[in-house]
Every structure is written in C-alpha cells, then in structure tokens.
C-alpha cells in the first residue's frame, strides 16, 4: 500500500507560504500524522513563490496585501528533472522541489511543483506564482499542473502507488491523466482514487466553462467528459465523485449536506483533526509528558487526566496565556493582562463566519465586558472579498472608536505562527458561522489541547464534540438559526461565561479539564489519518 496525497495548498510551517487557511493546514497536519504513524504516504502541491499574501492593516482599518518573494532553497531541494504537460497546446515544463523535513528522515516527502522556469513562456512562469490570486483561467492552469503534472511527477519518482487521495476537487485532473494511462478504463481509475470534499458552500466547488476547459486541457479531456463532469459546466467535484472509489465529507453534518448537494453518490464522512504535537504549547507538552507520557504517540491517552493536579494545569494555562498577552501588548500597546478572561476569534474574514455578530448590541457588550473581558480578533479576507474586508474594518474601527469602553485588539496577519499563539493562549475560542456552512473547522480543536474552551454554533466538528456547559458552550442547538437568534444566544452564553470564570472557578476548571479529556483524544489527526487508512486507503 502507498498513498499519494494531492492538495492545492499545504501548510507545514509559517515560513513556507504555500497555504491560505484551513484546507492547507489540515493537509499539513494530515502529512505530519502520517509521518508519525509510519504510513506510506507522499504529498504533492504547488510552490507559490509569492505565496498567499501577508496582511497589514492601515490606519483606516483597511487590509493591505503584500506578496514578498519566497526563496524555497532553505526549505527544499530542486530535483534535477522536469515533467512536461500540454496547456493550450503549448509545452509547459514543471520543475519539482522536494521537502523532506516532515517526520523522521523525511519519511513523508512533499513535492512542490513549480512552473517558474526560464524555459517556460512568461505567462506560464506565473501559473504557480500566487495561491488563489488569479482568475478562472489561471486557476484551471494551476489545477492542470497539480493534477496532471503531479501525476507525471509521481509516476517518475514513486513506484507502486495504490491510492491517489485528492484533497478537494482541485487535484481532479489527475484522474484524466490516469484515465489515459489506463486506456480509457474508468473502473481502473476509480479503483485507484479517493476524494475528500471540503465545503458545503456551492460557490466553493470549482466549475469551468467547457470552452475554456477544451482550450486549456484539450488532449486530456475524454469524449464523454460531460457525462463525467456535468452537462453545462465542468464541475470538478462531480468529476472527482465519478472517478473515485470512495468519497467523504469532513464532519458528520458535512457528510449529510454533501449527500444532499450531490445526490446519487456514496459520500461518507471522516471528521477532521489537528496534529497534537504541532498545536500544543510547550507548557502543556511538559505537563502531558510528565503525567500522560504516551500522549505523543497516542493522543487518545489524554482521555485520562484526573491525576494532573489543578495547580499545574492552571499554571500551564497561565503561562501560555501570558505569552499571548505579552505579544499582543508588544504589537498594540493595548495593556492587556493575563488576569482577565480572554476571548479570541480568528478565522477567514468572510460574511458567513459572522465575525461581527458579537458587536450586534454594543451597549450590552460594553456593560458586560469592560474590566472583565479582553477580545482578540484576527483573520485575512481574500483580496477580492470586499465584504470580508468590511468586516475587518468594522472590527478595527470599533476597537478605536470605543477604546475606553471595550478591550479589543485586531491582530494582523493570522498565520500558522500567530494561530498557534492564539489557540494556545485563549481562554475561550469563539465561533459564530451561519450553519451549516462550516464544513468542519479545526482551530477550536487546537484550543482544547491547551486548556481553552470553545463557545460555538453547533456546526462542523463542534456539533459532534460539544456537551453544553460541560466541555464548552453551544450557541443555539442542533438547528440553523437566524442572526438575531444566534446573537441572543451568544449574549446569554457570555453572561454565563463571565459568571463562571470569575465566580465559579471550580466549575471553570472542570470545564477546562473536560475540554481536554473529552475532545483531544478524538479530534486529532492521528485518529483522522487512521480512519482514512482503515476506511479509504485499503
Ligand atoms: C487552524 C487554522 C485554520 C483553520 O481553522 P478554522 O477553524 O477552519 O478556521 C486557519 N488558519 C490558521 C492560521 C490556522 O492556524
């Protein structure tokens, strides 16, 4: 058995800017757990030398984007060969960089594909330059490089692949290259491919005009492509579903929604996780090493933590939180303190995630929170998402306009580094998506490894993990809510949260413990990758 895992983005560390958010970080965590568990897996993605952007916020609260050049040489080796694919009838040469720092002796190699070669036409050199930066045409070219280029690279370097795992539809053109090699036998392709879908939002599924698809991918398209990929548009998800032996969503609810969106396909689910060793603060690592030493190999061991003394747990949380607060103060001058309840909200700034729901009744929030609650926000808006940028402006402007009535900071440039700092330091991790649009989410899982608690709408993974007021807080119940109802529930919970934190420390500690012992044993990528292994890789 040997698995090739293909993903449009892979996030391994903050230094390698080839990810934008959840999808890429999940891919990175998948790879890290596969390496730890000694599962034969190789990974393929694209090398974005101008990455995803670095965010700064100007004095007007406007997001600004910078695209500094990324030099890969410190992190990976160029391999001495290229593969060649046809795009619009031209030869496009694809170079390969090998990163082998994941796991012991680079057990899981990660191949980064790069068209920025002098031999290519200037436009073709730009194909792999920016992640999610281009138009539809750039996008289909990127997907051709990932799927078809990726397939050719694997054929050259990795013998004996038994399963191609397409992480999202972006890699689906792999099936077309494989189909050619299998002499047009669709069953043979299906035998080798599995597919994970990641979004319940229809616009999140890539669709291409057939005219464009024929122009770009001409020789790779089989004559029955409309039967395989949809009649009107080439739908990458439909193509992937048609040419995979198995498919899954990334939480139970997302599996259900996916079956409704794509009736007639057999779609299961494997709920996402996080790589425990990446996301646990050094203080908590030391604590777990002392009391639950098996946790590194087997995070399930964290189900039993009763013997960790209260004081040591509190101290670890205090230190992790202090690190976050010190950093916030150093960059903002906000004068935060580790003695106040600290609530964090960090995710992509886009409308359905409703970052500003907590500001729907400002007077209420001011009265409840001043001198009791500190709020830290972060998140990038996609450069073309104007309403996402408005959300950021609203948060930044609220923090300035009411600086004497609310303790609120927007921390620019949310990435793997600041994401770790925030998820390790937070007392409470807030999440208010419009259900059921959060396929899974993973940031809240990171918080649990660090003694923080979640307060979230029952969407994605949290719907499976939450025991309300036992291991965290639920906003609403197991139904879709409108914004007013969600805001009302959010405020009710905030009251309870503040009371519990300041007046019932024993209960707070108990919720903290249950956040660790109920949740971390399940919501980690070791469990997740083993689920993939047993259900889909064999
Ligand atoms: C974990 C993480 C994510 C994904 O978390 P969500 O809960 O899906 O938002 C996104 N960005 C960063 C920087 C992260 O660390």
Coordinates of C-alpha atoms and ligand atoms in Angstrom, one line a residue:
X1 CA 0.0 0.0 0.0
X2 CA 1.2 3.5 -0.8
X3 CA -0.8 6.7 -0.8
X4 CA -0.2 9.9 -2.9
X5 CA -1.9 12.9 -1.3
X6 CA -2.6 15.9 -3.6
X7 CA -3.6 19.3 -2.3
X8 CA -3.7 22.7 -3.8
X9 CA -2.3 24.1 -0.6
X10 CA -0.2 22.5 2.1
X11 CA 0.7 24.4 5.3
X12 CA 3.6 22.9 7.2
X13 CA 5.1 26.0 9.0
X14 CA 4.6 29.7 8.9
X15 CA 7.8 30.1 6.9
X16 CA 6.6 28.3 3.8
X17 CA 3.8 30.4 2.4
X18 CA 2.0 27.7 0.4
X19 CA -1.3 27.8 2.3
X20 CA -4.0 30.3 3.0
X21 CA -6.0 28.7 5.8
X22 CA -7.9 25.6 7.0
X23 CA -7.6 23.4 3.9
X24 CA -3.8 23.8 3.8
X25 CA -3.2 23.5 7.5
X26 CA -5.3 20.3 7.6
X27 CA -3.2 18.9 4.7
X28 CA 0.0 19.7 6.6
X29 CA -1.4 18.1 9.8
X30 CA -2.5 15.0 7.8
X31 CA 1.0 14.7 6.4
X32 CA 2.6 15.1 9.8
X33 CA 0.4 12.4 11.4
X34 CA 1.0 10.0 8.5
X35 CA 4.8 10.5 9.1
X36 CA 4.5 9.9 12.8
X37 CA 2.4 6.8 12.3
X38 CA 4.7 5.5 9.6
X39 CA 2.0 5.3 7.0
X40 CA 3.5 5.2 3.5
X41 CA 2.3 8.5 2.0
X42 CA 3.8 11.1 -0.3
X43 CA 2.4 14.5 -0.9
X44 CA 2.2 16.9 -3.9
X45 CA 1.3 20.5 -4.0
X46 CA 2.3 23.7 -5.8
X47 CA 5.2 26.1 -5.0
X48 CA 3.8 29.6 -4.7
X49 CA 6.8 31.8 -4.7
X50 CA 4.6 34.8 -3.9
X51 CA 2.6 32.7 -1.6
X52 CA -0.6 33.8 -0.1
X53 CA -0.3 37.4 1.0
X54 CA 1.0 39.0 4.2
X55 CA -1.7 41.1 5.7
X56 CA -1.2 44.5 7.2
X57 CA -3.9 47.0 8.4
X58 CA -3.6 50.7 7.5
X59 CA -4.9 53.5 9.8
X60 CA -8.2 53.4 8.1
X61 CA -8.7 49.8 9.1
X62 CA -8.2 48.7 5.5
X63 CA -6.5 45.4 4.8
X64 CA -3.3 45.8 2.7
X65 CA -1.7 42.9 0.9
X66 CA 2.0 42.2 0.4
X67 CA 3.5 39.4 -1.7
X68 CA 7.2 39.2 -0.8
X69 CA 9.3 36.7 -2.8
X70 CA 9.7 33.4 -1.1
X71 CA 13.0 31.7 -1.7
X72 CA 12.4 27.9 -1.4
X73 CA 16.1 26.9 -1.1
X74 CA 16.3 27.0 2.7
X75 CA 13.4 24.5 2.9
X76 CA 13.6 22.2 -0.1
X77 CA 15.9 20.8 -2.8
X78 CA 15.3 21.2 -6.5
X79 CA 15.2 17.8 -8.3
X80 CA 17.2 17.5 -11.5
X81 CA 14.4 16.8 -13.9
X82 CA 11.2 18.3 -15.2
X83 CA 7.9 16.9 -16.5
X84 CA 6.1 18.5 -19.4
X85 CA 2.4 18.9 -19.8
X86 CA 0.3 20.5 -22.6
X87 CA -1.6 23.6 -21.7
X88 CA -3.4 25.3 -24.6
X89 CA -1.3 23.2 -26.9
X90 CA 1.9 24.6 -25.5
X91 CA 4.5 22.6 -23.7
X92 CA 4.6 23.8 -20.1
X93 CA 7.6 22.4 -18.1
X94 CA 7.1 21.7 -14.4
X95 CA 10.0 21.6 -12.0
X96 CA 9.9 19.8 -8.7
X97 CA 11.2 20.7 -5.3
X98 CA 11.5 18.1 -2.6
X99 CA 10.9 18.9 1.0
X100 CA 11.9 16.1 3.3
X101 CA 11.8 17.5 6.8
X102 CA 8.5 16.0 7.9
X103 CA 8.8 13.1 10.2
X104 CA 12.0 11.1 11.0
X105 CA 14.4 11.0 8.0
X106 CA 11.8 12.8 5.9
X107 CA 9.5 9.7 5.9
X108 CA 6.9 11.7 4.1
X109 CA 8.3 13.6 1.1
X110 CA 6.4 16.6 0.0
X111 CA 6.8 17.6 -3.7
X112 CA 6.3 21.2 -4.6
X113 CA 5.6 21.8 -8.3
X114 CA 7.0 24.9 -9.9
X115 CA 6.4 26.4 -13.4
X116 CA 8.7 29.4 -12.7
X117 CA 11.4 28.1 -15.0
X118 CA 13.3 30.2 -17.6
X119 CA 12.4 27.7 -20.3
X120 CA 8.7 28.5 -20.0
X121 CA 6.8 31.3 -21.6
X122 CA 6.4 34.4 -19.3
X123 CA 2.7 33.7 -18.7
X124 CA 3.3 30.1 -17.9
X125 CA 6.0 31.0 -15.4
X126 CA 3.3 32.8 -13.4
X127 CA 1.0 29.8 -13.2
X128 CA 2.3 28.7 -9.8
X129 CA 3.2 32.2 -8.5
X130 CA 0.2 33.1 -6.4
X131 CA -2.2 31.0 -4.3
X132 CA -5.8 31.9 -5.1
X133 CA -4.6 35.1 -6.6
X134 CA -5.7 34.7 -10.2
X135 CA -8.8 34.5 -12.4
X136 CA -10.5 31.3 -13.5
X137 CA -8.1 30.8 -16.3
X138 CA -5.1 30.8 -14.0
X139 CA -7.0 28.5 -11.7
X140 CA -7.6 25.9 -14.3
X141 CA -4.0 26.1 -15.4
X142 CA -2.9 25.6 -11.7
X143 CA -5.2 22.6 -11.4
X144 CA -3.7 21.1 -14.6
X145 CA -0.2 21.5 -13.1
X146 CA -1.3 20.0 -9.8
X147 CA -3.3 17.1 -11.2
X148 CA -1.6 16.2 -14.5
X149 CA 1.9 17.5 -13.6
X150 CA 1.5 15.9 -10.2
X151 CA 0.6 12.6 -11.7
X152 CA 3.6 12.6 -14.0
X153 CA 6.0 13.5 -11.2
X154 CA 4.7 10.7 -9.1
X155 CA 5.0 8.3 -12.0
X156 CA 8.6 9.2 -12.3
X157 CA 9.5 9.2 -8.6
X158 CA 7.2 6.9 -6.7
X159 CA 6.6 3.4 -7.7
X160 CA 3.7 1.3 -6.5
X161 CA 1.1 4.0 -5.6
X162 CA -2.1 2.2 -4.7
X163 CA -4.3 5.2 -3.8
X164 CA -4.4 8.8 -5.1
X165 CA -6.1 10.9 -2.4
X166 CA -7.5 14.1 -3.9
X167 CA -7.8 16.6 -1.1
X168 CA -10.6 18.8 -2.7
X169 CA -11.5 18.8 -6.3
X170 CA -8.5 21.0 -7.3
X171 CA -6.4 17.9 -8.0
X172 CA -9.1 16.1 -10.1
X173 CA -7.3 16.4 -13.5
X174 CA -5.1 13.7 -12.2
X175 CA -8.0 11.3 -13.0
X176 CA -7.8 12.3 -16.6
X177 CA -4.1 11.6 -16.9
X178 CA -4.6 8.3 -15.2
X179 CA -7.5 7.5 -17.5
X180 CA -5.2 7.9 -20.5
X181 CA -2.7 5.6 -18.9
X182 CA -5.4 3.1 -18.2
X183 CA -6.5 3.1 -21.8
X184 CA -9.8 4.8 -21.1
X185 CA -10.9 2.2 -18.5
X186 CA -12.9 4.2 -15.9
X187 CA -13.1 1.3 -13.4
X188 CA -9.3 1.1 -13.3
X189 CA -9.2 4.8 -12.4
X190 CA -11.9 4.5 -9.8
X191 CA -10.0 1.7 -8.2
X192 CA -7.1 4.0 -7.5
X193 CA -8.7 7.2 -6.4
X194 CA -10.4 8.6 -3.3
X195 CA -11.7 12.1 -2.8
X196 CA -12.4 14.4 0.1
X197 CA -14.8 17.3 -0.4
X198 CA -14.3 20.3 2.0
X199 CA -17.1 22.8 1.5
X200 CA -20.9 22.9 1.8
X201 CA -20.9 26.3 0.0
X202 CA -21.8 25.7 -3.7
X203 CA -19.5 28.5 -4.9
X204 CA -16.6 26.7 -3.2
X205 CA -16.8 23.9 -5.8
X206 CA -14.7 24.8 -8.9
X207 CA -16.6 24.8 -12.1
X208 CA -15.2 25.6 -15.5
X209 CA -16.7 26.6 -18.8
X210 CA -16.3 23.8 -21.3
X211 CA -14.9 26.2 -23.9
X212 CA -12.1 27.1 -21.6
X213 CA -11.6 23.5 -20.5
X214 CA -11.2 22.4 -24.1
X215 CA -8.8 25.2 -24.9
X216 CA -6.6 24.6 -21.9
X217 CA -6.8 20.9 -21.4
X218 CA -7.9 19.7 -24.9
X219 CA -5.9 16.5 -25.3
X220 CA -6.6 15.3 -21.8
X221 CA -10.5 15.5 -22.0
X222 CA -12.2 12.3 -22.8
X223 CA -15.0 12.4 -25.3
X224 CA -17.6 11.6 -22.6
X225 CA -16.4 14.4 -20.3
X226 CA -19.9 15.9 -19.9
X227 CA -21.2 12.6 -18.7
X228 CA -18.4 12.5 -16.1
X229 CA -18.2 16.2 -15.0
X230 CA -21.7 17.7 -15.6
X231 CA -23.6 18.8 -18.7
X232 CA -23.3 22.6 -18.6
X233 CA -20.1 23.2 -16.7
X234 CA -17.1 21.1 -15.9
X235 CA -17.7 20.6 -12.2
X236 CA -14.5 19.4 -10.5
X237 CA -16.4 17.8 -7.6
X238 CA -18.7 15.9 -9.9
X239 CA -15.8 14.6 -11.9
X240 CA -14.0 13.6 -8.7
X241 CA -17.0 11.8 -7.4
X242 CA -17.5 9.9 -10.6
X243 CA -13.9 8.7 -10.8
X244 CA -13.2 7.8 -7.2
X245 CA -13.9 4.5 -5.4
X246 CA -14.8 6.4 -2.2
X247 CA -15.6 9.9 -1.2
X248 CA -16.1 11.7 2.1
X249 CA -17.0 15.0 3.8
X250 CA -15.1 16.3 6.8
X251 CA -17.7 16.1 9.6
X252 CA -20.9 14.2 10.1
X253 CA -23.1 17.1 9.3
X254 CA -21.0 18.0 6.3
X255 CA -21.3 14.4 5.0
X256 CA -25.1 14.8 5.2
X257 CA -25.1 18.1 3.4
X258 CA -22.7 16.7 0.7
X259 CA -25.1 13.8 0.0
X260 CA -27.9 16.4 -0.4
X261 CA -25.8 18.5 -2.7
X262 CA -24.6 15.5 -4.8
X263 CA -27.5 13.0 -4.8
X264 CA -26.7 9.6 -6.1
X265 CA -23.2 9.4 -4.8
X266 CA -22.0 7.5 -1.9
X267 CA -20.4 10.1 0.4
X268 CA -19.3 9.2 3.9
X269 CA -17.5 11.4 6.4
X270 CA -14.3 11.5 8.4
X271 CA -14.2 14.4 10.9
X272 CA -11.1 16.5 10.7
X273 CA -8.5 16.7 13.4
X274 CA -5.3 18.6 14.3
X275 CA -1.7 17.4 14.7
X276 CA -1.4 17.4 18.5
X277 CA 2.4 17.9 18.7
X278 CA 2.2 21.0 16.4
X279 CA -0.5 22.8 18.3
X280 CA 0.2 22.1 21.9
X281 CA 2.0 24.8 23.9
X282 CA 5.4 23.9 25.4
X283 CA 4.0 24.2 28.9
X284 CA 1.3 21.7 28.2
X285 CA 3.7 19.4 26.4
X286 CA 5.8 19.3 29.5
X287 CA 2.7 18.7 31.6
X288 CA 1.5 15.9 29.5
X289 CA 5.0 14.4 29.2
X290 CA 5.0 14.2 33.0
X291 CA 1.6 12.8 33.6
X292 CA 0.5 11.2 30.4
X293 CA 3.7 10.2 28.7
X294 CA 2.1 8.1 26.0
X295 CA 0.2 11.1 24.6
X296 CA 2.9 11.8 22.0
X297 CA 2.5 8.5 20.2
X298 CA -1.2 8.2 21.1
X299 CA -3.2 11.3 21.9
X300 CA -6.1 9.1 22.9
X301 CA -4.2 8.8 26.2
X302 CA -5.3 12.3 27.1
X303 CA -8.7 10.9 28.0
X304 CA -7.3 10.3 31.5
X305 CA -6.0 13.4 33.1
X306 CA -7.7 13.3 36.5
X307 CA -4.3 12.8 38.1
X308 CA -2.9 16.1 36.8
X309 CA -3.1 18.5 39.8
X310 CA -5.3 21.6 39.4
X311 CA -2.4 23.9 40.2
X312 CA -0.2 22.6 37.5
X313 CA -3.0 22.8 34.9
X314 CA -3.8 26.3 35.9
X315 CA -0.1 27.3 35.8
X316 CA 0.4 25.9 32.3
X317 CA -2.7 27.8 31.1
X318 CA -1.5 31.0 32.8
X319 CA 1.9 30.8 31.1
X320 CA 0.5 30.1 27.6
X321 CA -1.9 32.9 28.0
X322 CA 0.8 35.3 29.3
X323 CA 2.8 34.6 26.1
X324 CA -0.2 35.7 24.0
X325 CA -0.9 38.7 26.1
X326 CA 2.7 39.9 26.1
X327 CA 2.8 39.6 22.3
X328 CA -0.5 41.5 22.0
X329 CA 0.8 44.3 24.2
X330 CA 4.1 44.5 22.4
X331 CA 2.5 45.0 19.0
X332 CA -0.6 47.0 20.0
X333 CA 0.2 48.8 23.3
X334 CA -3.3 47.6 24.4
X335 CA -2.3 47.0 28.0
X336 CA -4.0 43.6 28.3
X337 CA -3.4 41.4 31.3
X338 CA -3.4 37.7 31.9
X339 CA -5.9 38.2 34.8
X340 CA -8.9 38.9 32.5
X341 CA -11.0 36.4 30.7
X342 CA -9.6 36.4 27.1
X343 CA -11.8 35.5 24.2
X344 CA -10.3 35.0 20.7
X345 CA -11.9 35.0 17.3
X346 CA -9.7 34.1 14.4
X347 CA -10.8 32.8 11.0
X348 CA -11.0 33.9 7.4
X349 CA -12.9 37.2 7.3
X350 CA -15.9 36.4 5.1
X351 CA -19.6 37.0 5.5
X352 CA -20.9 33.6 6.6
X353 CA -18.4 33.4 9.5
X354 CA -20.1 36.5 11.0
X355 CA -17.0 37.9 12.8
X356 CA -19.0 40.9 14.0
X357 CA -22.0 39.1 15.4
X358 CA -20.7 39.8 18.9
X359 CA -21.0 43.5 18.1
X360 CA -24.7 43.4 17.3
X361 CA -25.6 45.0 20.6
X362 CA -22.6 47.2 21.6
X363 CA -24.1 48.7 24.7
X364 CA -24.8 45.3 26.1
X365 CA -21.3 44.1 25.2
X366 CA -19.7 47.2 26.8
X367 CA -21.6 46.8 30.1
X368 CA -20.9 43.1 30.3
X369 CA -17.3 43.1 29.2
X370 CA -15.4 46.2 30.3
X371 CA -13.0 45.3 33.1
X372 CA -13.9 41.7 32.6
X373 CA -13.3 40.6 29.1
X374 CA -10.5 41.0 26.5
X375 CA -11.2 40.3 22.9
X376 CA -8.6 39.4 20.3
X377 CA -9.5 39.1 16.7
X378 CA -7.6 38.0 13.6
X379 CA -8.1 36.8 10.1
X380 CA -7.4 37.6 6.5
X381 CA -10.0 38.5 3.9
X382 CA -9.5 37.1 0.4
X383 CA -8.2 40.1 -1.7
X384 CA -11.3 40.1 -3.8
X385 CA -13.7 39.6 -0.9
X386 CA -14.9 43.2 -0.3
X387 CA -17.5 42.4 2.3
X388 CA -14.8 40.4 4.2
X389 CA -12.6 43.5 4.2
X390 CA -15.6 45.5 5.5
X391 CA -15.8 43.1 8.5
X392 CA -12.1 43.7 9.3
X393 CA -12.6 47.5 9.0
X394 CA -15.6 47.3 11.4
X395 CA -13.6 45.4 14.0
X396 CA -10.6 47.7 13.8
X397 CA -12.8 50.8 13.8
X398 CA -14.8 49.5 16.8
X399 CA -11.6 49.0 18.7
X400 CA -10.5 52.6 18.0
X401 CA -13.8 54.4 18.4
X402 CA -14.7 52.8 21.7
X403 CA -11.2 52.2 23.1
X404 CA -12.4 53.4 26.6
X405 CA -15.4 51.0 26.6
X406 CA -14.1 47.7 25.2
X407 CA -10.8 45.8 25.4
X408 CA -10.5 44.8 21.8
X409 CA -7.4 44.2 19.5
X410 CA -7.2 43.1 15.9
X411 CA -4.0 41.2 15.4
X412 CA -2.9 41.4 11.7
X413 CA -1.6 38.6 9.6
X414 CA -3.2 35.5 11.0
X415 CA -1.0 32.5 10.0
X416 CA 0.3 29.3 11.5
X417 CA 2.6 31.1 13.9
X418 CA 0.0 33.6 15.3
X419 CA -2.7 30.9 15.1
X420 CA -0.6 28.7 17.4
X421 CA 0.0 31.7 19.8
X422 CA -3.7 32.5 19.9
X423 CA -5.1 28.9 20.2
X424 CA -2.6 28.3 23.0
X425 CA -3.3 31.4 24.9
X426 CA -7.1 31.8 24.6
X427 CA -9.4 31.1 27.5
X428 CA -12.4 31.0 25.1
X429 CA -12.4 30.4 21.4
X430 CA -15.5 31.9 19.8
X431 CA -17.0 30.7 16.5
X432 CA -20.2 32.0 15.0
X433 CA -20.7 30.7 11.5
X434 CA -24.0 30.6 9.7
X435 CA -24.9 26.9 10.0
X436 CA -24.3 24.6 8.1
X437 CA -21.5 26.4 6.2
X438 CA -18.6 25.4 8.3
X439 CA -17.7 22.0 6.9
X440 CA -15.6 21.1 9.9
X441 CA -13.3 23.8 11.3
X442 CA -10.2 22.8 13.2
X443 CA -8.9 25.9 15.1
X444 CA -11.2 25.2 18.1
X445 CA -9.6 21.7 18.4
X446 CA -6.2 23.3 18.9
X447 CA -7.6 25.3 21.8
X448 CA -8.6 22.1 23.7
X449 CA -5.1 20.8 23.8
X450 CA -4.2 24.0 25.6
X451 CA -6.8 24.1 28.3
X452 CA -9.0 26.6 26.5
X453 CA -12.7 26.1 25.9
X454 CA -15.0 26.6 22.8
X455 CA -18.1 28.7 22.5
X456 CA -19.5 28.0 19.1
X457 CA -22.5 27.4 16.9
X458 CA -23.2 23.7 16.6
X459 CA -21.7 23.4 13.2
X460 CA -19.0 21.2 11.7
X461 CA -16.9 19.3 14.3
X462 CA -18.2 21.1 17.3
X463 CA -21.7 19.6 16.8
X464 CA -20.0 16.2 17.5
X465 CA -17.9 17.3 20.4
X466 CA -19.9 19.7 22.4
X467 CA -21.6 18.9 25.7
X468 CA -23.0 22.2 26.6
X469 CA -21.7 23.7 29.8
X470 CA -19.8 20.5 30.4
X471 CA -16.9 20.8 28.0
X472 CA -17.6 24.1 26.4
X473 CA -20.6 26.3 25.3
X474 CA -23.1 25.8 22.5
X475 CA -24.6 28.8 20.7
X476 CA -28.1 27.6 19.7
X477 CA -29.0 24.0 19.4
X478 CA -28.8 21.4 16.6
X479 CA -30.7 23.7 14.1
X480 CA -30.0 26.5 11.8
X481 CA -30.6 29.9 13.4
X482 CA -31.0 33.4 12.0
X483 CA -28.6 36.1 13.0
X484 CA -30.8 37.7 15.7
X485 CA -31.4 34.4 17.5
X486 CA -27.7 33.5 17.3
X487 CA -26.8 36.9 18.7
X488 CA -29.3 36.5 21.6
X489 CA -27.9 33.1 22.5
X490 CA -24.3 34.4 22.2
X491 CA -25.0 37.1 24.8
X492 CA -26.8 34.7 27.1
X493 CA -23.7 32.5 27.0
X494 CA -21.4 35.4 27.5
X495 CA -23.2 36.2 30.8
X496 CA -22.8 32.6 31.9
X497 CA -19.2 32.6 30.8
X498 CA -18.2 35.7 32.7
X499 CA -20.0 34.4 35.8
X500 CA -18.4 31.0 35.7
X501 CA -14.9 32.3 35.1
X502 CA -15.0 34.9 37.9
X503 CA -17.4 33.4 40.4
X504 CA -17.2 29.6 40.0
X505 CA -13.5 28.8 39.4
X506 CA -14.0 25.1 40.3
X507 CA -16.6 24.8 37.6
X508 CA -14.4 26.6 35.2
X509 CA -11.5 24.2 35.9
X510 CA -13.8 21.3 35.4
X511 CA -14.9 22.5 32.0
X512 CA -11.3 23.1 31.2
X513 CA -10.5 19.5 32.1
X514 CA -13.3 18.1 30.1
X515 CA -12.3 20.3 27.1
X516 CA -9.0 18.3 27.2
X517 CA -10.2 14.9 28.2
X518 CA -13.4 14.7 26.1
X519 CA -12.2 16.3 23.0
X520 CA -8.4 15.9 22.3
X521 CA -8.5 12.1 22.3
X522 CA -10.8 12.2 19.3
X523 CA -10.2 15.4 17.4
X524 CA -6.6 14.9 16.3
X525 CA -5.1 13.9 13.0
X526 CA -3.7 10.6 14.4
X527 CA -7.3 9.4 14.8
X528 CA -8.2 11.0 11.5
X529 CA -5.4 9.5 9.4
X530 CA -6.1 6.1 10.9
X531 CA -9.7 6.5 9.9
X532 CA -8.6 7.2 6.4
X533 CA -6.2 4.3 6.5
X534 CA -8.9 1.8 7.6
X535 CA -11.9 3.1 5.6
X536 CA -10.4 4.5 2.4
X537 CA -6.7 3.7 1.8
X538 CA -7.0 -0.1 1.7
Ligands
LIG1 C1 -6.1 26.1 12.3 C2 -6.1 27.2 11.4 C3 -7.1 27.5 10.4 C4 -8.3 26.6 10.3 O1 -9.1 26.8 11.3 P1 -10.7 27.1 11.1 O2 -11.3 26.7 12.4 O3 -11.2 26.2 10.0 O4 -10.8 28.5 10.8 C5 -7.0 28.5 9.6 N1 -5.9 29.4 9.7 C6 -4.9 29.2 10.6 C7 -3.8 30.2 10.6 C8 -5.0 28.2 11.5 O5 -4.0 28.0 12.4

